[in-house]
């Protein structure tokens, strides 16, 4: 593929963008004053803007382009399906071949017992679906008071009203008077911030105890489920100590509370296994999938439902009054199937586990001595550097987020896409990223850390 960007009238696109395009998660006034960067082309782990700048995408889009950009096979899979059956719904006692085959493939790949797939179009929709399923399940089991879902601070489960309530992003809550009733949040397993003098093992158990405490406070007979990302991605790549999830799962079992794992970010090879549930030895009742399911080439998500929940809903629930026009969309499902074939054929999961994943983690750890870096954390092809005012403590910056934003802006100016979450610099590159590209990521990040340090 040629790396030459197509000729674009950047000023015209920026003008139209400012006049008509309202961007998500954006200060539109500030963006319009600055002007958008117009991305026109991509291949592998690289992007090109309308000015011809080559940019290394350290975030795989939004944590999703696992097989990299420019995959002709995915375009061809979409084209073939569009010519055969571009669309038909799955409501009226009908199915299509790609949706059926994808459901079977996901049942094969996900942890044992997750044998049913309900398709939606985004992680937000999938998590909305889970709330509907969970509450209906407990109604059918004769426990209608079990409605509350517990999540964690800094959790991100989507941006619809239900998914935002499910998540623990307080800035999102504050804008629209959320969370809605029936959602509760506990502390995250954020060791560098909250660990104090505890060992990681001690802290993991203490952080899990917050779930037990909230159950005691609210009453187990009111709690439907606990939902967790194995790694809190948009929350800052918060990785729990090894002692955390065994205790969480024990607590859920003891109180008959469903355990839901949100694998929207961590699924499809990100942690060096097909799913982070395998990395952390999790046995969820339900699982949320999206992003890497199609590597972002088509909008699609899935709820994987375990036997206990599925048996009750299917055998006792009658019609489930829920679904979307595009549930099981044949083109999206065909693209997802081809995406999974590529991941398997090219060994991208194994590559993230034993080759480029460890290489990325070693590269990030090489920056641990930088005066701004209080902690380096990561698993496979996801990582974070926590920036601190003083390593001794550590002492965090005040106000939170200012320094992270400075560093992020230096990254963008030097053609590296990384994300700042509070004052953590996070990365999640495509699984196809090469070792030389990882070297470029690390060296550019080092330059940007130096420039940030000079600024502050």
Coordinates of C-alpha atoms in Angstrom, one line a residue:
X1 CA 0.0 0.0 0.0
X2 CA 1.3 3.5 -0.9
X3 CA 2.0 5.7 2.1
X4 CA 1.1 8.8 0.1
X5 CA -1.9 10.5 1.7
X6 CA -4.7 11.5 -0.7
X7 CA -4.9 15.2 -1.6
X8 CA -7.3 16.8 0.9
X9 CA -8.4 20.5 1.3
X10 CA -7.7 20.5 5.0
X11 CA -9.1 24.0 5.6
X12 CA -12.3 23.1 3.9
X13 CA -12.8 19.9 6.0
X14 CA -11.9 21.7 9.2
X15 CA -14.4 24.4 8.4
X16 CA -17.2 21.9 7.7
X17 CA -16.2 20.0 10.8
X18 CA -16.5 23.0 13.0
X19 CA -19.8 24.0 11.5
X20 CA -21.6 20.6 11.6
X21 CA -19.7 17.8 13.3
X22 CA -20.2 17.5 17.1
X23 CA -17.4 15.2 18.4
X24 CA -17.8 12.7 21.3
X25 CA -16.0 13.4 24.6
X26 CA -14.8 16.7 23.3
X27 CA -14.8 20.4 24.4
X28 CA -16.2 21.5 21.0
X29 CA -15.5 25.2 21.5
X30 CA -11.8 24.5 22.3
X31 CA -11.5 22.0 19.4
X32 CA -13.0 24.4 16.9
X33 CA -10.6 27.2 18.0
X34 CA -7.6 24.8 17.5
X35 CA -8.8 22.9 14.4
X36 CA -9.2 19.2 14.0
X37 CA -6.5 16.9 12.7
X38 CA -7.9 15.2 9.6
X39 CA -6.9 11.5 9.4
X40 CA -7.1 10.3 5.8
X41 CA -5.2 7.0 5.6
X42 CA -4.0 4.1 7.8
X43 CA -1.9 0.9 7.4
X44 CA -0.7 -1.5 10.1
X45 CA 0.0 0.6 13.2
X46 CA 0.4 3.9 11.3
X47 CA -2.0 6.8 10.4
X48 CA -1.5 9.7 8.0
X49 CA -3.2 13.0 8.3
X50 CA -4.2 15.4 5.5
X51 CA -0.9 17.3 5.9
X52 CA 1.1 14.1 5.2
X53 CA 2.3 13.5 8.7
X54 CA 2.9 9.8 9.6
X55 CA 1.5 9.0 13.1
X56 CA 2.2 6.0 15.2
X57 CA -1.2 4.9 16.8
X58 CA -0.3 3.8 20.3
X59 CA -4.0 3.3 21.1
X60 CA -5.2 1.1 18.3
X61 CA -7.9 3.6 17.5
X62 CA -10.0 3.4 20.7
X63 CA -8.4 0.2 22.1
X64 CA -9.9 -1.7 19.1
X65 CA -7.9 -2.1 15.9
X66 CA -6.3 -5.4 17.0
X67 CA -5.3 -6.7 13.6
X68 CA -4.1 -3.2 12.4
X69 CA -5.3 -1.0 9.6
X70 CA -5.7 -1.6 5.9
X71 CA -6.6 -5.3 6.1
X72 CA -7.9 -6.1 2.6
X73 CA -9.4 -9.4 3.8
X74 CA -11.9 -7.6 6.0
X75 CA -12.9 -5.2 3.2
X76 CA -13.4 -8.3 1.0
X77 CA -15.4 -10.1 3.6
X78 CA -17.7 -7.1 4.0
X79 CA -18.1 -6.8 0.2
X80 CA -18.9 -10.5 -0.3
X81 CA -21.6 -10.3 2.4
X82 CA -23.1 -7.1 1.1
X83 CA -23.5 -8.6 -2.3
X84 CA -25.1 -11.8 -0.9
X85 CA -27.2 -10.4 2.0
X86 CA -26.5 -6.8 3.0
X87 CA -29.1 -6.8 5.8
X88 CA -31.9 -8.7 7.3
X89 CA -33.1 -8.6 10.9
X90 CA -33.0 -11.5 13.4
X91 CA -36.3 -10.7 15.0
X92 CA -38.9 -12.6 13.0
X93 CA -37.9 -16.2 13.5
X94 CA -35.0 -15.7 11.1
X95 CA -31.2 -15.8 11.3
X96 CA -28.3 -15.4 8.8
X97 CA -25.3 -17.5 8.3
X98 CA -22.6 -15.1 9.6
X99 CA -24.5 -14.3 12.9
X100 CA -25.1 -18.0 13.6
X101 CA -21.5 -19.0 12.8
X102 CA -20.1 -16.1 14.9
X103 CA -22.2 -17.0 17.9
X104 CA -20.8 -20.6 17.7
X105 CA -17.3 -19.3 17.3
X106 CA -17.6 -17.0 20.3
X107 CA -19.0 -19.9 22.4
X108 CA -15.9 -21.9 21.4
X109 CA -13.4 -19.1 22.2
X110 CA -14.8 -17.7 25.5
X111 CA -14.5 -19.4 28.9
X112 CA -16.4 -22.6 29.4
X113 CA -20.1 -22.3 29.9
X114 CA -20.6 -19.0 28.0
X115 CA -22.6 -20.7 25.3
X116 CA -25.0 -18.1 24.1
X117 CA -24.3 -14.8 22.2
X118 CA -26.7 -11.8 22.1
X119 CA -25.5 -9.3 19.5
X120 CA -25.6 -5.5 19.7
X121 CA -23.6 -2.7 18.1
X122 CA -21.4 -1.3 20.9
X123 CA -20.1 -2.0 24.3
X124 CA -22.6 0.5 25.7
X125 CA -25.5 -1.4 24.2
X126 CA -24.1 -4.7 25.3
X127 CA -23.9 -3.5 28.9
X128 CA -27.4 -2.1 28.7
X129 CA -28.5 -5.5 27.6
X130 CA -26.8 -7.2 30.5
X131 CA -28.6 -5.0 33.0
X132 CA -31.9 -6.0 31.4
X133 CA -31.0 -9.7 31.4
X134 CA -29.7 -9.6 35.0
X135 CA -32.8 -8.0 36.5
X136 CA -35.1 -10.2 34.4
X137 CA -33.2 -13.2 35.6
X138 CA -33.8 -12.4 39.3
X139 CA -37.4 -11.7 38.7
X140 CA -37.8 -15.1 37.1
X141 CA -36.0 -16.7 40.1
X142 CA -38.5 -15.2 42.4
X143 CA -36.1 -12.5 43.8
X144 CA -37.4 -9.3 42.3
X145 CA -35.6 -7.1 44.9
X146 CA -32.2 -8.2 43.6
X147 CA -31.9 -5.2 41.2
X148 CA -28.7 -3.3 42.2
X149 CA -25.5 -3.7 40.2
X150 CA -22.2 -2.9 41.9
X151 CA -19.3 -1.5 39.9
X152 CA -16.1 0.4 40.8
X153 CA -14.8 3.9 40.7
X154 CA -13.1 4.7 37.4
X155 CA -14.9 1.9 35.8
X156 CA -16.0 2.5 32.2
X157 CA -18.9 0.5 30.8
X158 CA -20.2 2.8 28.1
X159 CA -21.9 6.1 27.7
X160 CA -25.6 5.5 27.4
X161 CA -27.7 6.4 30.5
X162 CA -27.6 2.9 31.8
X163 CA -24.0 2.2 30.9
X164 CA -22.9 5.5 32.4
X165 CA -24.7 4.7 35.6
X166 CA -23.1 1.3 35.6
X167 CA -19.6 2.9 35.2
X168 CA -17.8 4.9 37.8
X169 CA -16.8 8.0 36.0
X170 CA -17.9 10.9 38.2
X171 CA -17.4 13.6 35.6
X172 CA -19.9 11.8 33.4
X173 CA -22.3 11.4 36.3
X174 CA -22.1 15.0 37.3
X175 CA -23.3 16.4 33.9
X176 CA -26.6 14.6 33.8
X177 CA -27.6 13.8 37.4
X178 CA -26.4 10.2 37.5
X179 CA -26.1 7.4 38.4
X180 CA -29.7 6.3 38.0
X181 CA -31.2 4.3 41.0
X182 CA -30.0 0.8 41.3
X183 CA -26.3 1.3 40.8
X184 CA -23.5 1.4 43.4
X185 CA -19.7 1.9 43.2
X186 CA -16.8 0.7 45.4
X187 CA -13.1 1.5 45.4
X188 CA -11.0 0.2 42.6
X189 CA -7.8 -2.0 43.2
X190 CA -5.6 1.1 42.5
X191 CA -2.4 0.1 44.3
X192 CA -0.1 3.0 43.5
X193 CA -2.7 5.4 44.8
X194 CA -4.3 3.6 47.7
X195 CA -1.9 0.8 48.7
X196 CA -0.1 2.8 51.4
X197 CA 2.2 0.5 53.5
X198 CA 0.4 -2.7 52.4
X199 CA 1.9 -5.4 50.2
X200 CA 0.2 -5.9 46.9
X201 CA -1.3 -9.1 48.2
X202 CA -2.7 -7.4 51.3
X203 CA -4.1 -4.6 49.3
X204 CA -5.8 -6.9 46.8
X205 CA -7.7 -8.5 49.6
X206 CA -8.5 -5.2 51.2
X207 CA -9.8 -3.7 47.9
X208 CA -12.0 -6.8 47.4
X209 CA -13.3 -6.4 51.0
X210 CA -15.0 -3.2 49.8
X211 CA -17.4 -5.4 47.9
X212 CA -18.2 -7.4 51.0
X213 CA -18.7 -4.2 52.9
X214 CA -21.1 -2.8 50.3
X215 CA -23.1 -6.1 50.3
X216 CA -23.4 -5.9 54.0
X217 CA -24.5 -2.3 53.8
X218 CA -27.2 -2.8 51.1
X219 CA -28.1 -6.4 51.8
X220 CA -27.4 -9.3 49.5
X221 CA -31.1 -9.8 48.8
X222 CA -31.0 -6.4 46.9
X223 CA -27.9 -7.0 44.8
X224 CA -28.1 -8.5 41.4
X225 CA -24.6 -8.5 40.1
X226 CA -21.0 -7.2 40.3
X227 CA -19.4 -6.1 37.1
X228 CA -15.7 -5.5 36.5
X229 CA -13.2 -5.0 33.7
X230 CA -10.3 -7.3 34.3
X231 CA -8.1 -4.3 33.7
X232 CA -9.8 -0.9 34.0
X233 CA -8.7 0.5 30.6
X234 CA -10.3 3.9 30.3
X235 CA -10.0 4.3 34.0
X236 CA -6.2 4.4 33.6
X237 CA -5.1 0.8 33.0
X238 CA -5.6 -0.2 36.6
X239 CA -4.3 -3.7 37.1
X240 CA -5.4 -5.6 40.2
X241 CA -3.1 -7.5 42.4
X242 CA -3.2 -11.3 42.0
X243 CA -5.1 -11.6 45.3
X244 CA -8.0 -9.4 44.2
X245 CA -10.2 -11.4 41.8
X246 CA -10.1 -14.8 43.7
X247 CA -11.5 -12.9 46.7
X248 CA -14.0 -11.0 44.5
X249 CA -15.3 -14.3 43.0
X250 CA -15.5 -15.9 46.4
X251 CA -17.6 -13.1 47.7
X252 CA -20.0 -13.2 44.7
X253 CA -20.4 -17.0 45.1
X254 CA -21.0 -16.7 48.9
X255 CA -23.8 -14.1 48.4
X256 CA -25.4 -15.5 45.2
X257 CA -24.5 -12.5 43.2
X258 CA -23.8 -12.8 39.4
X259 CA -20.3 -12.0 38.3
X260 CA -20.0 -10.1 35.0
X261 CA -16.7 -9.5 33.2
X262 CA -16.5 -6.6 30.8
X263 CA -13.9 -7.6 28.2
X264 CA -14.7 -4.8 25.7
X265 CA -11.0 -3.6 25.9
X266 CA -9.2 -6.7 27.2
X267 CA -10.7 -9.3 24.8
X268 CA -9.3 -10.8 21.6
X269 CA -5.6 -11.0 22.5
X270 CA -4.9 -7.8 24.3
X271 CA -3.5 -9.4 27.5
X272 CA -1.7 -12.3 25.7
X273 CA -4.7 -14.6 25.9
X274 CA -7.9 -14.6 23.9
X275 CA -9.5 -13.1 26.9
X276 CA -8.3 -11.5 30.1
X277 CA -10.6 -13.9 32.0
X278 CA -8.0 -16.5 31.1
X279 CA -5.2 -14.3 32.1
X280 CA -6.8 -13.7 35.6
X281 CA -8.5 -17.1 35.9
X282 CA -12.0 -15.6 36.0
X283 CA -15.3 -17.6 35.6
X284 CA -17.9 -15.1 34.8
X285 CA -21.7 -15.7 34.5
X286 CA -21.8 -13.2 31.6
X287 CA -19.3 -11.3 29.5
X288 CA -19.3 -8.1 27.4
X289 CA -17.5 -8.1 24.1
X290 CA -17.0 -5.4 21.4
X291 CA -14.0 -3.4 20.0
X292 CA -11.5 -6.1 19.0
X293 CA -14.4 -8.4 18.0
X294 CA -14.2 -6.8 14.6
X295 CA -11.0 -4.8 15.1
X296 CA -13.2 -1.7 14.7
X297 CA -13.9 -2.4 11.1
X298 CA -17.6 -2.7 11.7
X299 CA -19.8 -1.8 14.7
X300 CA -20.6 -5.0 16.6
X301 CA -20.8 -6.2 20.2
X302 CA -21.9 -9.3 22.0
X303 CA -23.2 -10.4 25.4
X304 CA -22.0 -13.9 26.2
X305 CA -24.4 -15.6 28.6
X306 CA -23.6 -18.5 30.8
X307 CA -25.7 -21.6 31.2
X308 CA -27.3 -20.6 34.6
X309 CA -28.6 -17.3 33.3
X310 CA -29.5 -18.5 29.8
X311 CA -31.4 -21.5 31.0
X312 CA -33.6 -19.4 33.2
X313 CA -34.2 -16.7 30.6
X314 CA -34.8 -19.1 27.7
X315 CA -36.8 -21.8 29.5
X316 CA -38.9 -19.6 31.8
X317 CA -38.8 -16.1 30.4
X318 CA -40.8 -16.3 27.2
X319 CA -40.2 -13.5 24.9
X320 CA -37.3 -11.2 25.8
X321 CA -38.5 -7.7 24.9
X322 CA -35.2 -6.3 23.9
X323 CA -33.0 -6.0 20.8
X324 CA -31.7 -3.7 18.1
X325 CA -32.4 -3.2 14.4
X326 CA -28.8 -4.3 13.7
X327 CA -28.5 -7.2 16.2
X328 CA -26.6 -9.9 14.3
X329 CA -26.1 -7.6 11.3
X330 CA -24.8 -10.0 8.6
X331 CA -22.1 -7.7 7.3
X332 CA -20.7 -6.9 10.8
X333 CA -20.8 -10.6 11.7
X334 CA -19.0 -11.6 8.5
X335 CA -16.3 -9.0 9.2
X336 CA -16.0 -10.2 12.8
X337 CA -15.6 -13.8 11.7
X338 CA -12.8 -12.9 9.2
X339 CA -11.2 -10.8 11.9
X340 CA -11.1 -13.8 14.3
X341 CA -9.7 -16.0 11.5
X342 CA -6.9 -13.5 11.0
X343 CA -6.1 -13.4 14.7
X344 CA -5.9 -17.2 14.7
X345 CA -4.0 -17.6 11.4
X346 CA -1.4 -15.0 12.3
X347 CA -0.9 -16.1 15.9
X348 CA -1.5 -12.6 17.2
X349 CA -2.6 -13.8 20.6
X350 CA 0.6 -15.9 21.0
X351 CA 2.6 -13.0 19.6
X352 CA 1.2 -10.6 22.3
X353 CA 1.9 -13.2 25.0
X354 CA 5.5 -14.2 24.1
X355 CA 7.0 -11.7 21.7
X356 CA 5.8 -8.1 21.2
X357 CA 3.9 -8.0 24.5
X358 CA 6.9 -8.6 26.7
X359 CA 9.0 -6.4 24.4
X360 CA 6.5 -3.5 24.9
X361 CA 6.5 -4.1 28.7
X362 CA 10.3 -4.1 28.8
X363 CA 10.3 -0.8 26.8
X364 CA 7.9 0.9 29.1
X365 CA 9.8 -0.3 32.2
X366 CA 12.9 1.2 30.8
X367 CA 11.3 4.6 31.5
X368 CA 10.7 3.8 35.2
X369 CA 13.7 5.8 36.3
X370 CA 12.4 9.0 34.7
X371 CA 11.7 11.7 37.4
X372 CA 8.1 11.9 36.4
X373 CA 7.3 8.2 36.4
X374 CA 5.9 6.9 39.7
X375 CA 4.8 3.5 38.4
X376 CA 4.9 1.4 35.2
X377 CA 2.2 -1.2 34.8
X378 CA 1.0 -3.4 32.0
X379 CA 0.1 -6.8 30.7
X380 CA 0.6 -8.0 27.1
X381 CA -0.3 -5.1 24.7
X382 CA -1.7 -2.7 27.3
X383 CA 0.3 -0.4 29.6
X384 CA 0.5 2.8 31.6
X385 CA 3.0 5.1 33.1
X386 CA 1.7 6.9 36.2
X387 CA 3.1 10.5 36.3
X388 CA 3.8 11.8 39.8
X389 CA 5.1 15.0 41.4
X390 CA 7.4 13.0 43.7
X391 CA 8.2 9.3 43.6
X392 CA 8.5 9.2 47.4
X393 CA 5.0 8.5 48.6
X394 CA 4.2 8.8 45.8
X395 CA 2.9 12.4 45.7
X396 CA 0.4 13.1 42.9
X397 CA -0.1 16.3 41.0
X398 CA -2.6 18.9 41.9
X399 CA -4.8 19.6 40.0
X400 CA -5.1 16.0 38.7
X401 CA -4.9 15.7 35.0
X402 CA -3.0 18.9 34.1
X403 CA 0.4 17.2 33.7
X404 CA -1.0 14.2 31.9
X405 CA -2.6 16.6 29.4
X406 CA 0.7 18.4 28.8
X407 CA 2.4 15.1 28.1
X408 CA -0.4 13.9 25.8
X409 CA -0.2 17.1 23.8
X410 CA 3.6 16.6 23.4
X411 CA 2.9 13.1 22.1
X412 CA 0.4 14.4 19.6
X413 CA 2.8 17.1 18.5
X414 CA 5.4 14.4 17.9
X415 CA 3.1 12.1 15.9
X416 CA 2.5 9.5 18.7
X417 CA -1.1 8.8 19.8
X418 CA -1.3 8.0 23.5
X419 CA -4.0 8.8 25.9
X420 CA -3.8 10.6 29.2
X421 CA -6.1 9.4 32.0
X422 CA -5.8 11.8 34.9
X423 CA -2.0 11.8 35.0
X424 CA -1.4 8.3 33.6
X425 CA -0.1 7.9 30.1
X426 CA -1.7 4.8 28.7
X427 CA -1.1 2.8 25.5
X428 CA -2.8 -0.1 23.8
X429 CA -1.3 -0.5 20.3
X430 CA -2.5 -2.8 17.5
X431 CA -1.4 -6.4 18.1
X432 CA 0.4 -6.3 14.8
X433 CA 2.8 -3.5 16.0
X434 CA 6.4 -4.4 15.2
X435 CA 9.5 -4.3 17.5
X436 CA 10.9 -1.2 15.6
X437 CA 7.6 0.5 16.0
X438 CA 7.6 -0.3 19.7
X439 CA 11.1 1.2 19.9
X440 CA 9.7 4.3 18.2
X441 CA 6.8 4.5 20.7
X442 CA 9.1 4.2 23.7
X443 CA 11.7 6.7 22.4
X444 CA 9.0 9.2 21.4
X445 CA 7.4 8.8 24.8
X446 CA 10.8 9.4 26.5
X447 CA 11.2 12.6 24.5
X448 CA 7.7 13.8 25.5
X449 CA 8.3 13.0 29.2
X450 CA 11.4 15.1 29.0
X451 CA 9.6 18.0 27.5
X452 CA 6.8 17.7 30.0
X453 CA 9.3 17.7 32.8
X454 CA 10.9 20.8 31.4
X455 CA 7.4 22.5 31.1
X456 CA 6.5 21.9 34.7

